[in-house]
PDB file of C-alpha atoms in Angstrom:
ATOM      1  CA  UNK P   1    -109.792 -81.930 -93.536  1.00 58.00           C
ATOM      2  CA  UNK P   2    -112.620 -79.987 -92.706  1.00 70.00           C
ATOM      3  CA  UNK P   3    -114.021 -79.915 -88.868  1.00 80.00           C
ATOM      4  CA  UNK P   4    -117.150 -78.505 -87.178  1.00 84.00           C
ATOM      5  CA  UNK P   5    -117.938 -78.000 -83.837  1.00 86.00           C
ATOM      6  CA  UNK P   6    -121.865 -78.431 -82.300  1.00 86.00           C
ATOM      7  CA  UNK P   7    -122.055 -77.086 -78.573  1.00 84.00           C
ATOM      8  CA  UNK P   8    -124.369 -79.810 -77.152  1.00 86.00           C
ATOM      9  CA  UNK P   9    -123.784 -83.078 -75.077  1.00 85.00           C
ATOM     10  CA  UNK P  10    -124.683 -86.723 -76.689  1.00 86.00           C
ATOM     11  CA  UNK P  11    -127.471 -88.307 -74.396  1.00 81.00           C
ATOM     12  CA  UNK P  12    -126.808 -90.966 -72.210  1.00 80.00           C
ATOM     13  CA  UNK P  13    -127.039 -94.146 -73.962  1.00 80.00           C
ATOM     14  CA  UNK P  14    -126.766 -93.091 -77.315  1.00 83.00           C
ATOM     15  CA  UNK P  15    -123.806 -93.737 -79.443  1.00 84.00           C
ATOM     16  CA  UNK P  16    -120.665 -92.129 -77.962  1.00 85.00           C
ATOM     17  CA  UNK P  17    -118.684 -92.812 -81.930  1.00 89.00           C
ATOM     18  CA  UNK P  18    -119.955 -92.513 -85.556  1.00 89.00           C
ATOM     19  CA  UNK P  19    -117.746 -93.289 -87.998  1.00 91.00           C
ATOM     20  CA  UNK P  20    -119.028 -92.859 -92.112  1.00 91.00           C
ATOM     21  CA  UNK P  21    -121.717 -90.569 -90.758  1.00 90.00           C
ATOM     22  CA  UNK P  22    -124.967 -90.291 -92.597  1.00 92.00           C
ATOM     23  CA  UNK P  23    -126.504 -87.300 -90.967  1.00 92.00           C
ATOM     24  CA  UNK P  24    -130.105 -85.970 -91.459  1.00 92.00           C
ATOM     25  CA  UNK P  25    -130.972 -82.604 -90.551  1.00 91.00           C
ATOM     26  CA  UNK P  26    -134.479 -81.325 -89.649  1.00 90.00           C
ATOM     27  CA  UNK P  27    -136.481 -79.213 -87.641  1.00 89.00           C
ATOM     28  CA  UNK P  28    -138.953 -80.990 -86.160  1.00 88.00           C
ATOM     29  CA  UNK P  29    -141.634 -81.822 -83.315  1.00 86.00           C
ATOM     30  CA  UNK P  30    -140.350 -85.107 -81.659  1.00 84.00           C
ATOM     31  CA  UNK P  31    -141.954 -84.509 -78.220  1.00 75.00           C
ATOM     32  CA  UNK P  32    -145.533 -85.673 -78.524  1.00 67.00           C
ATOM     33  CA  UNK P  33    -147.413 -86.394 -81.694  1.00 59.00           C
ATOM     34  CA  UNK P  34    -151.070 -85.275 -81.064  1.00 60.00           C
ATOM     35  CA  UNK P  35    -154.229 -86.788 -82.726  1.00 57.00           C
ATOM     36  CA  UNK P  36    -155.415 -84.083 -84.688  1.00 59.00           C
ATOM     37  CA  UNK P  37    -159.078 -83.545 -83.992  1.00 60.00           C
ATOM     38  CA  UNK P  38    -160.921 -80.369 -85.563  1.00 57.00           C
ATOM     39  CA  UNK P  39    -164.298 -78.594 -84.966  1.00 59.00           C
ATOM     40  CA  UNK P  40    -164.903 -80.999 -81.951  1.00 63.00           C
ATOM     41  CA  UNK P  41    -164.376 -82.080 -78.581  1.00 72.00           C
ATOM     42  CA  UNK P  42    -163.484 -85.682 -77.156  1.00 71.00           C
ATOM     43  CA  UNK P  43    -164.957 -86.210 -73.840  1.00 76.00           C
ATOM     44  CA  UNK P  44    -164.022 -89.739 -71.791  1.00 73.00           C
ATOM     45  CA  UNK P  45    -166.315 -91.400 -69.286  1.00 78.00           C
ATOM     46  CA  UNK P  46    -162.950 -93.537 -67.869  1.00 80.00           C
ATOM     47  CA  UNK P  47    -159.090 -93.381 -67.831  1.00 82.00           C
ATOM     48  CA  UNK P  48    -158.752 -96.518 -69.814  1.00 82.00           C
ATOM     49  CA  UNK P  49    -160.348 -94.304 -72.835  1.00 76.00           C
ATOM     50  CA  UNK P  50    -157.722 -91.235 -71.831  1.00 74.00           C
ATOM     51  CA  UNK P  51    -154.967 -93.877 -72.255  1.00 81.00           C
ATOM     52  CA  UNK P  52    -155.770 -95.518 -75.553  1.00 79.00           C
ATOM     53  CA  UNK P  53    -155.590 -91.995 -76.804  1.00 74.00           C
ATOM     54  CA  UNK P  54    -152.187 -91.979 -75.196  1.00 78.00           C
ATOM     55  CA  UNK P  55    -151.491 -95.212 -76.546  1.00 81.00           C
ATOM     56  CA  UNK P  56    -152.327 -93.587 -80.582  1.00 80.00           C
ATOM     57  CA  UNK P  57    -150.243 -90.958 -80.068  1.00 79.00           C
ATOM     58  CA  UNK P  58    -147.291 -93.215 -78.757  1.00 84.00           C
ATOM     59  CA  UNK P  59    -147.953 -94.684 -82.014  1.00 86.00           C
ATOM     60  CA  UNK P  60    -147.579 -92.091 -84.457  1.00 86.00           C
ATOM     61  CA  UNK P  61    -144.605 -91.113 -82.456  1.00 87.00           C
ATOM     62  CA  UNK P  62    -143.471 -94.169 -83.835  1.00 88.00           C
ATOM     63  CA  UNK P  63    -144.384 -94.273 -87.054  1.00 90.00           C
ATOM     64  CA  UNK P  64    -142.814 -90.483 -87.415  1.00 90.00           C
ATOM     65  CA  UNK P  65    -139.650 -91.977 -86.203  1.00 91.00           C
ATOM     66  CA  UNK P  66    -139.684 -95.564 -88.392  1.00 91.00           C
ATOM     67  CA  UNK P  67    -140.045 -93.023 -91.260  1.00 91.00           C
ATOM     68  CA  UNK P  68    -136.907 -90.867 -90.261  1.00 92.00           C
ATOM     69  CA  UNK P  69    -134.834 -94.231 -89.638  1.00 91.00           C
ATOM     70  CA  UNK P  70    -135.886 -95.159 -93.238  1.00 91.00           C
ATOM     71  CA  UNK P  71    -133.401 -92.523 -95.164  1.00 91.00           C
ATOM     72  CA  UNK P  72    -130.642 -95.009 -93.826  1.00 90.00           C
ATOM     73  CA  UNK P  73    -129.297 -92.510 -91.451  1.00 92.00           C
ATOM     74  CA  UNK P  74    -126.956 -93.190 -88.863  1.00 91.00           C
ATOM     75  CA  UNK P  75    -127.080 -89.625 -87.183  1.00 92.00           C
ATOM     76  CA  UNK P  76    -130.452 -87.373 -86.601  1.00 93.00           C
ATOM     77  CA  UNK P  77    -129.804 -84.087 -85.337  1.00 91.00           C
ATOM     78  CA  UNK P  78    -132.947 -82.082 -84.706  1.00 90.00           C
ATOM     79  CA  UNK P  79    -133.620 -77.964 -83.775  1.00 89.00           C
ATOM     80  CA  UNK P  80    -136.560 -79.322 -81.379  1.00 88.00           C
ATOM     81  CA  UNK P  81    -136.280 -81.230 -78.509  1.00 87.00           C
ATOM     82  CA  UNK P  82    -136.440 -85.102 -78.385  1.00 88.00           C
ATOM     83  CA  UNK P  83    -138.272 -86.698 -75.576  1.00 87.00           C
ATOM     84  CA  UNK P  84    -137.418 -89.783 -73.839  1.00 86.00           C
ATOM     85  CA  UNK P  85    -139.522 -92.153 -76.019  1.00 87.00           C
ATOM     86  CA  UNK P  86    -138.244 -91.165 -79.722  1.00 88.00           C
ATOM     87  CA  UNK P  87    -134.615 -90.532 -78.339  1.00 89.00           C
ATOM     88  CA  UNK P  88    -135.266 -94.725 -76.932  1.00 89.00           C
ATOM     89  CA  UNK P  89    -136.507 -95.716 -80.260  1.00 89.00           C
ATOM     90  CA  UNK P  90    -132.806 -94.018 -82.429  1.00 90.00           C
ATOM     91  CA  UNK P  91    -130.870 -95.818 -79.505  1.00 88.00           C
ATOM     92  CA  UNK P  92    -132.270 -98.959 -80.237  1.00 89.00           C
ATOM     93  CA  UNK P  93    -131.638 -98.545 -83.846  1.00 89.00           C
ATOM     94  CA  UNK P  94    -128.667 -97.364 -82.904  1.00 89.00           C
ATOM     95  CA  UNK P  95    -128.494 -94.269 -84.608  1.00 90.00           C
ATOM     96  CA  UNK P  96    -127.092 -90.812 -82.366  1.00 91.00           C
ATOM     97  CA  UNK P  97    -129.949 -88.212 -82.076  1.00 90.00           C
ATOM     98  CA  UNK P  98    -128.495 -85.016 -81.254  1.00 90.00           C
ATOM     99  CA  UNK P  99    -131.426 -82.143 -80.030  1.00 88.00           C
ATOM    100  CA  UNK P 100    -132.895 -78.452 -79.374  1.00 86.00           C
ATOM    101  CA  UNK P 101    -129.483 -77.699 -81.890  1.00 84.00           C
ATOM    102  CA  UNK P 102    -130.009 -73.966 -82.006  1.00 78.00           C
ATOM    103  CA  UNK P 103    -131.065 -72.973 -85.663  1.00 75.00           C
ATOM    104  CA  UNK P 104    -127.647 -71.114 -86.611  1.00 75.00           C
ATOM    105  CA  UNK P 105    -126.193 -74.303 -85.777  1.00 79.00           C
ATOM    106  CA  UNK P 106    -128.345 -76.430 -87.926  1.00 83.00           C
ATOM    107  CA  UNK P 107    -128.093 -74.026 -90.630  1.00 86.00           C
ATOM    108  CA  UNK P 108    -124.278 -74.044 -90.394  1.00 85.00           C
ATOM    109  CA  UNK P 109    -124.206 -78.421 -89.774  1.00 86.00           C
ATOM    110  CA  UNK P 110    -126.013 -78.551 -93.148  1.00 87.00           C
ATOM    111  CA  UNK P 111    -123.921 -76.499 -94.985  1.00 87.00           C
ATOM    112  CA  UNK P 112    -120.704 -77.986 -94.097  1.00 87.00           C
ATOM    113  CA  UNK P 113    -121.885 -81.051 -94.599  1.00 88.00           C
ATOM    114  CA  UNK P 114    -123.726 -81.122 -97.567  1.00 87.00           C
ATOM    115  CA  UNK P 115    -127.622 -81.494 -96.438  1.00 88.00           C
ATOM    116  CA  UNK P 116    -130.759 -80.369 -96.126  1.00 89.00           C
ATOM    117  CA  UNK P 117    -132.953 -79.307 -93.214  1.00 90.00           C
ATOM    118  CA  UNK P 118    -135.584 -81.306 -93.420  1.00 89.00           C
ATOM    119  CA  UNK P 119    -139.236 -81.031 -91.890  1.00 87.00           C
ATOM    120  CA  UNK P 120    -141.427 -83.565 -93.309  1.00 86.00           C
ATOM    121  CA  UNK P 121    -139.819 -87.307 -93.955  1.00 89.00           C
ATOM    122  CA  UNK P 122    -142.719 -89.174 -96.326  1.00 87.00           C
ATOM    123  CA  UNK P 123    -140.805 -89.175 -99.303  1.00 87.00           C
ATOM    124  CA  UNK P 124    -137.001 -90.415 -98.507  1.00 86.00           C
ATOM    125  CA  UNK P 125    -135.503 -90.195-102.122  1.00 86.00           C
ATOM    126  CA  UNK P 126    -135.858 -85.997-102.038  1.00 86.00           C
ATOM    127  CA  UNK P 127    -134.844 -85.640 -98.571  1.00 88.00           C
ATOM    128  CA  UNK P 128    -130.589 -84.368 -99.387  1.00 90.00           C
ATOM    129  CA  UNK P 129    -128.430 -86.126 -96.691  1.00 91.00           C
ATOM    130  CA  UNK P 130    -125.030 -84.553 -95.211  1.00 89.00           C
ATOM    131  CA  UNK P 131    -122.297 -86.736 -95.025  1.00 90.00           C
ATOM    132  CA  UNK P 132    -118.881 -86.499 -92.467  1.00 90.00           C
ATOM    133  CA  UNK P 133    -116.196 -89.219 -91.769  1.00 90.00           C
ATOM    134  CA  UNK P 134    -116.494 -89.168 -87.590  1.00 91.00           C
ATOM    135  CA  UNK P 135    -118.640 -88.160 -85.214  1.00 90.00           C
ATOM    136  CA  UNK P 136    -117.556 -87.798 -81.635  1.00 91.00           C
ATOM    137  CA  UNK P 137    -117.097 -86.360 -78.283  1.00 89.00           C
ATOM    138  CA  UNK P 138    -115.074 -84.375 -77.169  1.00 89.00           C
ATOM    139  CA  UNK P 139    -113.934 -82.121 -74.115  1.00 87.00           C
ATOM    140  CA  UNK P 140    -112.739 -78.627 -74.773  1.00 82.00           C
ATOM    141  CA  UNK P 141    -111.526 -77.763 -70.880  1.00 77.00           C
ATOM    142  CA  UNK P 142    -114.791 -78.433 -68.629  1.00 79.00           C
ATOM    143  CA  UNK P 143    -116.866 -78.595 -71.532  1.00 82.00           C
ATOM    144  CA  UNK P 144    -118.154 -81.694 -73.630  1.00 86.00           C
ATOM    145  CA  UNK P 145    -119.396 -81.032 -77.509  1.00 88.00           C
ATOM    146  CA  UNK P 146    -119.616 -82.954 -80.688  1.00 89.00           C
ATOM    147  CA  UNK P 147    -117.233 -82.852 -83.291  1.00 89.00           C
ATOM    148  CA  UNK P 148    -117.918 -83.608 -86.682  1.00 89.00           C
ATOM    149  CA  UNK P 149    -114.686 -84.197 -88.368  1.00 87.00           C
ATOM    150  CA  UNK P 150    -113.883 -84.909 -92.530  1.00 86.00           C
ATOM    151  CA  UNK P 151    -117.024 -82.795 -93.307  1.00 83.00           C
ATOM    152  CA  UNK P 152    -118.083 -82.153 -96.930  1.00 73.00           C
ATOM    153  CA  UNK P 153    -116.583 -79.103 -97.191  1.00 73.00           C
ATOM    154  CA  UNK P 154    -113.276 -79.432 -96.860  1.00 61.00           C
ATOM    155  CA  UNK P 155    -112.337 -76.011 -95.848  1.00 63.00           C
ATOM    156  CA  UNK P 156    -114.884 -76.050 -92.836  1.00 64.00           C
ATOM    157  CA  UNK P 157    -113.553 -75.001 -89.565  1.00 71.00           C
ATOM    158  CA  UNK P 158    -114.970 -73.787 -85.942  1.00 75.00           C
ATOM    159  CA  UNK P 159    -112.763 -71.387 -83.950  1.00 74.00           C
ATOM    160  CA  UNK P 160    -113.084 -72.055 -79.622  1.00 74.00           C
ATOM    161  CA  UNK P 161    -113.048 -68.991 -78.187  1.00 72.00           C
ATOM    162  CA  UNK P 162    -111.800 -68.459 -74.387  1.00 72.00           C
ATOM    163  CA  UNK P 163    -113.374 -64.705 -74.330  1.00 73.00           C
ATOM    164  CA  UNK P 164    -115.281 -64.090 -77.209  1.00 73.00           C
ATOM    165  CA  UNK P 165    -116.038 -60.454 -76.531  1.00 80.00           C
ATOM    166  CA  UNK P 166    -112.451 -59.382 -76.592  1.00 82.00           C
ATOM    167  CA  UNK P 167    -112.296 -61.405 -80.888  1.00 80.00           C
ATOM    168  CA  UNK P 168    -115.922 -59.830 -81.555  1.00 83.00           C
ATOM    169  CA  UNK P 169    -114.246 -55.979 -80.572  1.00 82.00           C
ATOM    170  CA  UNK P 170    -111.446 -56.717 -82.499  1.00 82.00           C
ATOM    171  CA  UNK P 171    -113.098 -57.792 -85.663  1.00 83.00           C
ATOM    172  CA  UNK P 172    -115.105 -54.987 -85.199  1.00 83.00           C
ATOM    173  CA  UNK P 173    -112.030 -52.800 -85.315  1.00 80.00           C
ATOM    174  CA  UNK P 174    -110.774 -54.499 -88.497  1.00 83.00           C
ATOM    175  CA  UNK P 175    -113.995 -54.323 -90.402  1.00 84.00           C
ATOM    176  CA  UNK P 176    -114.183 -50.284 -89.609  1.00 81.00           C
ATOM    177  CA  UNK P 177    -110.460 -50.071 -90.805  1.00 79.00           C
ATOM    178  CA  UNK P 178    -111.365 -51.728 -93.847  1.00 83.00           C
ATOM    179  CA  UNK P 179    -114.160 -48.941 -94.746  1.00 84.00           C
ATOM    180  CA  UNK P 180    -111.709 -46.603 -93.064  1.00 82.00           C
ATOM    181  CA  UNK P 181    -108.453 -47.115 -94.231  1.00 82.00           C
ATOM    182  CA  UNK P 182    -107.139 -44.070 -91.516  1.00 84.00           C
ATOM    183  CA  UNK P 183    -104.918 -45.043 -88.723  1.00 78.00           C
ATOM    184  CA  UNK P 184    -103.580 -42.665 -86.255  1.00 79.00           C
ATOM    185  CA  UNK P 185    -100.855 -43.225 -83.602  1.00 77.00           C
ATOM    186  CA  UNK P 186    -102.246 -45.235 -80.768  1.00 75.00           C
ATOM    187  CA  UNK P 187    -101.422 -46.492 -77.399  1.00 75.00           C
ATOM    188  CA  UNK P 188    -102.885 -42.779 -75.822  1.00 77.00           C
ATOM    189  CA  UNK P 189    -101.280 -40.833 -78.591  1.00 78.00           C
ATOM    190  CA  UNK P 190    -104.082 -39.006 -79.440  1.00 82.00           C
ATOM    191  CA  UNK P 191    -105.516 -38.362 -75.988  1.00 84.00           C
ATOM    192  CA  UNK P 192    -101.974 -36.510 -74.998  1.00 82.00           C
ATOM    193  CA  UNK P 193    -101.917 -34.700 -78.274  1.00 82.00           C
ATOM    194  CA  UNK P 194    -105.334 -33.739 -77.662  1.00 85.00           C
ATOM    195  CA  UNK P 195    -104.612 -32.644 -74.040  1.00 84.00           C
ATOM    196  CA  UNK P 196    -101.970 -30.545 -75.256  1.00 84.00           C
ATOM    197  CA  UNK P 197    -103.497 -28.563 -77.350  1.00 85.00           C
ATOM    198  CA  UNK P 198    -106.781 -28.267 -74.940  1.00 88.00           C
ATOM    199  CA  UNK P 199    -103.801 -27.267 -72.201  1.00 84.00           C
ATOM    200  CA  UNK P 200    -102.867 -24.435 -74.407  1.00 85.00           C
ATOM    201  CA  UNK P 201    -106.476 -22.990 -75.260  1.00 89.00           C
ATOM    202  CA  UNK P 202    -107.259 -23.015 -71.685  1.00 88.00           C
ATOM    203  CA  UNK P 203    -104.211 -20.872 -71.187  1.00 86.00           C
ATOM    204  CA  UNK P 204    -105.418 -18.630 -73.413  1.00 88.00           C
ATOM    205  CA  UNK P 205    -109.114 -18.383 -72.261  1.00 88.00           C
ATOM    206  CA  UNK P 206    -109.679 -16.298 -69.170  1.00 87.00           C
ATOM    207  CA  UNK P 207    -112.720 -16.442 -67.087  1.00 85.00           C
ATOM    208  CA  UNK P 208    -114.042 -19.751 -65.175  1.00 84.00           C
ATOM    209  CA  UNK P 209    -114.508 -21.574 -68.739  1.00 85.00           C
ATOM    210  CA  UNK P 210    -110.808 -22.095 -68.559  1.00 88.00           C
ATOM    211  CA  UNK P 211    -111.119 -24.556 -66.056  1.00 87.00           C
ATOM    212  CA  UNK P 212    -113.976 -26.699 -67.567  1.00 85.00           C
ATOM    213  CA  UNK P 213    -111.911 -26.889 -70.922  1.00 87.00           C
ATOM    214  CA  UNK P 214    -108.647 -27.800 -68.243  1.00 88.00           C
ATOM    215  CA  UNK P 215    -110.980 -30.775 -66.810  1.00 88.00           C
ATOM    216  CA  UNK P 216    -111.560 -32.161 -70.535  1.00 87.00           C
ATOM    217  CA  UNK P 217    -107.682 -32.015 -71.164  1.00 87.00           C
ATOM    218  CA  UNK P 218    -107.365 -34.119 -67.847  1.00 86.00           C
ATOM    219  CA  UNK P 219    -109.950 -36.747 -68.905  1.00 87.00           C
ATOM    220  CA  UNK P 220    -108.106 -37.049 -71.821  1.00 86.00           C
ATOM    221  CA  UNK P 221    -104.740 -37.475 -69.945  1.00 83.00           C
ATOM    222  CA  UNK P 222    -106.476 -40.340 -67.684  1.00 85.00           C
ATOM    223  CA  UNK P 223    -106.689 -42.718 -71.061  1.00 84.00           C
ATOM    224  CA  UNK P 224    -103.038 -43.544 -71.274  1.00 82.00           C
ATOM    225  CA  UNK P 225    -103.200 -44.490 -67.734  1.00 84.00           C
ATOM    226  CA  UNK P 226    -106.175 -46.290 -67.847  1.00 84.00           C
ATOM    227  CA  UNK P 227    -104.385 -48.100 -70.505  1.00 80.00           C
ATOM    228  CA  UNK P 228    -100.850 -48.770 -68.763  1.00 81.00           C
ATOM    229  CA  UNK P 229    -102.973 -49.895 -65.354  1.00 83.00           C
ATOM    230  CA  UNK P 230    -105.161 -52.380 -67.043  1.00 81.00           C
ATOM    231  CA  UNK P 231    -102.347 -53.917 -68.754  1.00 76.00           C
ATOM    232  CA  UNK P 232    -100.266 -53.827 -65.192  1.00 78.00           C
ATOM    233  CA  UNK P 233     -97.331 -51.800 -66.073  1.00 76.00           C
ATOM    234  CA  UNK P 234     -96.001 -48.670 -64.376  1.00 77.00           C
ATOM    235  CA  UNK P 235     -98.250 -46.134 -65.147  1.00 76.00           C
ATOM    236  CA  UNK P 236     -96.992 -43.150 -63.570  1.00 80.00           C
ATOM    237  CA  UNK P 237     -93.387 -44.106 -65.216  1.00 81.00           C
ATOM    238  CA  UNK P 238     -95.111 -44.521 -68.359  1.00 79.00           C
ATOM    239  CA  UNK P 239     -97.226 -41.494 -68.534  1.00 77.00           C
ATOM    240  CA  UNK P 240     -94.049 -38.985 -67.580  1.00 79.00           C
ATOM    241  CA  UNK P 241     -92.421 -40.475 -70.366  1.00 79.00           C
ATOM    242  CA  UNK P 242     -95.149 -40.143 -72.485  1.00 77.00           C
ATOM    243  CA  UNK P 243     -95.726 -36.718 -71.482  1.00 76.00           C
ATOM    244  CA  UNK P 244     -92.244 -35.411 -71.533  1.00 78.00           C
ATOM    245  CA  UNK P 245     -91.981 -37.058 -74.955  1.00 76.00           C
ATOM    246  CA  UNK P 246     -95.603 -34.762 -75.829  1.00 76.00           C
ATOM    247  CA  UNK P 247     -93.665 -31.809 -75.079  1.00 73.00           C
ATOM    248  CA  UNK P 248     -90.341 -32.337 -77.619  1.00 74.00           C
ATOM    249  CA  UNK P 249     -90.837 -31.811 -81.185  1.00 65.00           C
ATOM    250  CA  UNK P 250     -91.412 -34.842 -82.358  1.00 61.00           C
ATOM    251  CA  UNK P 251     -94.580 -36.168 -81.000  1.00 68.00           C
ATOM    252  CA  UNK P 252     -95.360 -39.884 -81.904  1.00 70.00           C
ATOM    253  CA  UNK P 253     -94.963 -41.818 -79.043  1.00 71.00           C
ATOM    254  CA  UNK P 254     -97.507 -43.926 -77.644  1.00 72.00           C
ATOM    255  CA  UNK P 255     -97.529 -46.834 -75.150  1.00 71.00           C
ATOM    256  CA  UNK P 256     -97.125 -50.057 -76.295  1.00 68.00           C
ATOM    257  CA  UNK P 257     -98.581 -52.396 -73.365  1.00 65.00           C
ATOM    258  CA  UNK P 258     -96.754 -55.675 -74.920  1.00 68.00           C
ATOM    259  CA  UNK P 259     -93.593 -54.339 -74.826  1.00 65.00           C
ATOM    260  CA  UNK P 260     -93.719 -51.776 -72.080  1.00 55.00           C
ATOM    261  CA  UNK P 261     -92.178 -49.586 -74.557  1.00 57.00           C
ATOM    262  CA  UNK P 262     -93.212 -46.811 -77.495  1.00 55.00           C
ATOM    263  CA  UNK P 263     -94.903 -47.354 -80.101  1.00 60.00           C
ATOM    264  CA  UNK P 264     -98.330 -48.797 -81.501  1.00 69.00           C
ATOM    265  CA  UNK P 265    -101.632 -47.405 -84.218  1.00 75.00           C
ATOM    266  CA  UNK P 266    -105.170 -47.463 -83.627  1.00 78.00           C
ATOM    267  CA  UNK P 267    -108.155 -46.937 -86.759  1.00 79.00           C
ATOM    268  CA  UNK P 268    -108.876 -43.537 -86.657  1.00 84.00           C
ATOM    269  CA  UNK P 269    -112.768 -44.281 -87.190  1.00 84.00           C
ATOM    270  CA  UNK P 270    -113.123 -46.271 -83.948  1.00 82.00           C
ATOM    271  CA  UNK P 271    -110.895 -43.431 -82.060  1.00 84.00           C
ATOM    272  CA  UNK P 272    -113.298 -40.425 -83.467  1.00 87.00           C
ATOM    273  CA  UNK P 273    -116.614 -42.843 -82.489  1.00 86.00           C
ATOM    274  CA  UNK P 274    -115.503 -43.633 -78.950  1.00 86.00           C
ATOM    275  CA  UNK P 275    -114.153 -39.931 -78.367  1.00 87.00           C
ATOM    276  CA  UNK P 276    -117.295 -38.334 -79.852  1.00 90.00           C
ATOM    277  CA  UNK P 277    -120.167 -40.778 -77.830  1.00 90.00           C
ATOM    278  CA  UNK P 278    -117.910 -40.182 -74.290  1.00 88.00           C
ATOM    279  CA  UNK P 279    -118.293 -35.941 -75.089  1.00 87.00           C
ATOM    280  CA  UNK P 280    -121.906 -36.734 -75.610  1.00 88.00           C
ATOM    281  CA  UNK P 281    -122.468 -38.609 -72.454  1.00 86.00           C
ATOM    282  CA  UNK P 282    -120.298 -36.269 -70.609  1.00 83.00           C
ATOM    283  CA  UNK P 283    -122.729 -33.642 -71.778  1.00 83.00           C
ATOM    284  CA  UNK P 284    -125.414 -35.466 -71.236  1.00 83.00           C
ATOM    285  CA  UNK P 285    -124.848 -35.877 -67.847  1.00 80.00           C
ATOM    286  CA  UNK P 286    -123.990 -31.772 -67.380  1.00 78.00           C
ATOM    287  CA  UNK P 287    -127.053 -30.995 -68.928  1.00 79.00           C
ATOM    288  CA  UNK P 288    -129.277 -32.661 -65.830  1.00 76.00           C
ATOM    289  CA  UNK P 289    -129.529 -29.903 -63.485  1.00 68.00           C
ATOM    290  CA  UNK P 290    -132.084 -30.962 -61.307  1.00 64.00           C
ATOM    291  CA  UNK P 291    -132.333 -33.815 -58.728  1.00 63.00           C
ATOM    292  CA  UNK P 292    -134.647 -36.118 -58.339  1.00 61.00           C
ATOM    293  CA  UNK P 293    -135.528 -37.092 -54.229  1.00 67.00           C
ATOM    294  CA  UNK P 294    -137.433 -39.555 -53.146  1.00 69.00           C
ATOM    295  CA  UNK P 295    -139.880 -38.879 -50.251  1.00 72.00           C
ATOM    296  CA  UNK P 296    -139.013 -39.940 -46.782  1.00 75.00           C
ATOM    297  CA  UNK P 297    -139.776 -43.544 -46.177  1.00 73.00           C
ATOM    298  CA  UNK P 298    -143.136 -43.508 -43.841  1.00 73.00           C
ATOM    299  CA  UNK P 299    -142.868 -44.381 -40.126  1.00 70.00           C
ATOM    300  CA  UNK P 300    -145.269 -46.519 -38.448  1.00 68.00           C
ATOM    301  CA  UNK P 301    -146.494 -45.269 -35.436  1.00 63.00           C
ATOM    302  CA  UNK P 302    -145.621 -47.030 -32.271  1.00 58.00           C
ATOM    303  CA  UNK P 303    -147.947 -48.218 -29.925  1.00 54.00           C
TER     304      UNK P 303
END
């Protein structure tokens, strides 16, 4: 049974339950429903005349929403916001009125359950209404949203995410290993490879250039450690393992921070992009050979 998730709150004294749910879709104004006056001005001599114009406006509010209520709805969720007076009138009819639903999640509500966004509400029979089989809220830890549950499309589903940035990096990952089938070694593999073979040109290179290509191999040897400390194991237990493991013949060992032990791959498209932009930041930075000072902060003189 398909499910969807909405992040937003049900008002207070609207319909906490919908069960057969006739939902109408639509983007909107349901704050205040001007009179339309063009190429003029209206000018009042009192504040009775101010509210009668208050007082028509009220009433097309009305009218707008006796129109929406006529598609035999029993749900209206809108992009816009609702003000008190319309969000009254659906409460009394006792239909839920969800609003300001952000447009991806109007688009998405729609979809999954078979409607239309709607903008204009004259003509009933053409306006495509989505259908689910419950409507209600619930509470995902300290948070309260609407679920729509038995949704048209069956296969429907919203995923809850408790850190969103770490999925979004990982799909990203996956969709470059896709287009990039390559996989290296992970779990600082490549780093200590790398910094073994940087080790052994800057034997070989006399001169004080030796010890700038010695200071790469070291930034290199920091990402295995970076990687056992963030995941809280022993990383000066690790990395000697690691390295003494570099220096045998067989070098494919990596850390595995699940395990504690050996062993793990990494796309080789997201290792040469993150490698590549830190060398060009690091150079970056080398290039600036100048500082910048501000001038001395000026004193007032004391009296």
């Amino acid at each position: 049974m398909g499910r969807f998730i909405l992040d937003k709150k049900i008002g207070i004294g609207q319909p906490k339950r919908i069960e057969n749910a006739k939902i109408l879709v639509a983007n909107t104004a349901m704050d205040t429903d001007k009179v339309k006056i063009y190429g003029a001005r209206v000018r009042v001599d009192s504040m009775a005349r101010v509210a009668e114009i208050e007082v028509a406006e009220k009433e097309k509010m009305k009218q707008k929403v006796q129109k929406i209520i006529a598609h035999g709805i029993n749900c209206f969720v809108n992009r816009q916001l609702i003000y008190n007076f319309p969000e009254e009138l659906f409460a009394d009819a006792g239909i839920l009125a969800i609003e300001h639903a952000d447009f991806d999640g109007i688009e998405r509500l729609a979809l999954v359950t078979g409607g239309e966004i709607a903008s204009t509400f004259d003509n009933p029979e053409s306006v495509k209404l989505g259908h689910c089989k419950l409507i209600e809220e619930i509470m995902i830890g300290e948070d309260r949203l609407i679920h729509f549950s038995g949704v048209e499309m069956g296969q429907a589903c919203t995923v809850v995410l408790r850190g969103a940035r770490s999925l979004h990096d990982a799909l990203c990952v996956l969709s470059q290993t896709v287009n990039d089938s390559r996989v290296l070694l992970g779990g600082g593999w490549p780093e200590m490879t790398m910094a073994k073979e940087v080790d052994e040109l800057a034997r070989k290179t006399p001169g004080k250039k030796s010890h700038a290509i010695e200071a790469f191999s070291r930034s290199l040897q920091a990402i295995p450690t970076i990687i056992s400390d963030n995941a809280g194991l022993d990383s000066a237990e690790l990395i000697s393992q690691l390295r003494a493991e570099h220096h045998k013949d067989t070098t494919n060992a990596g850390i595995d921070v699940i395990s504690g032990g050996l062993g793990i791959s990494e796309s080789f498209k997201v290792k040469q992009a993150v490698l590549l932009s830190a060398t060009e930041a690091a150079e970056m930075i080398l290039r600036v050979d100048e500082i910048i000072t501000c001038a001395p902060r000026k004193r007032e003189d004391r009296m």
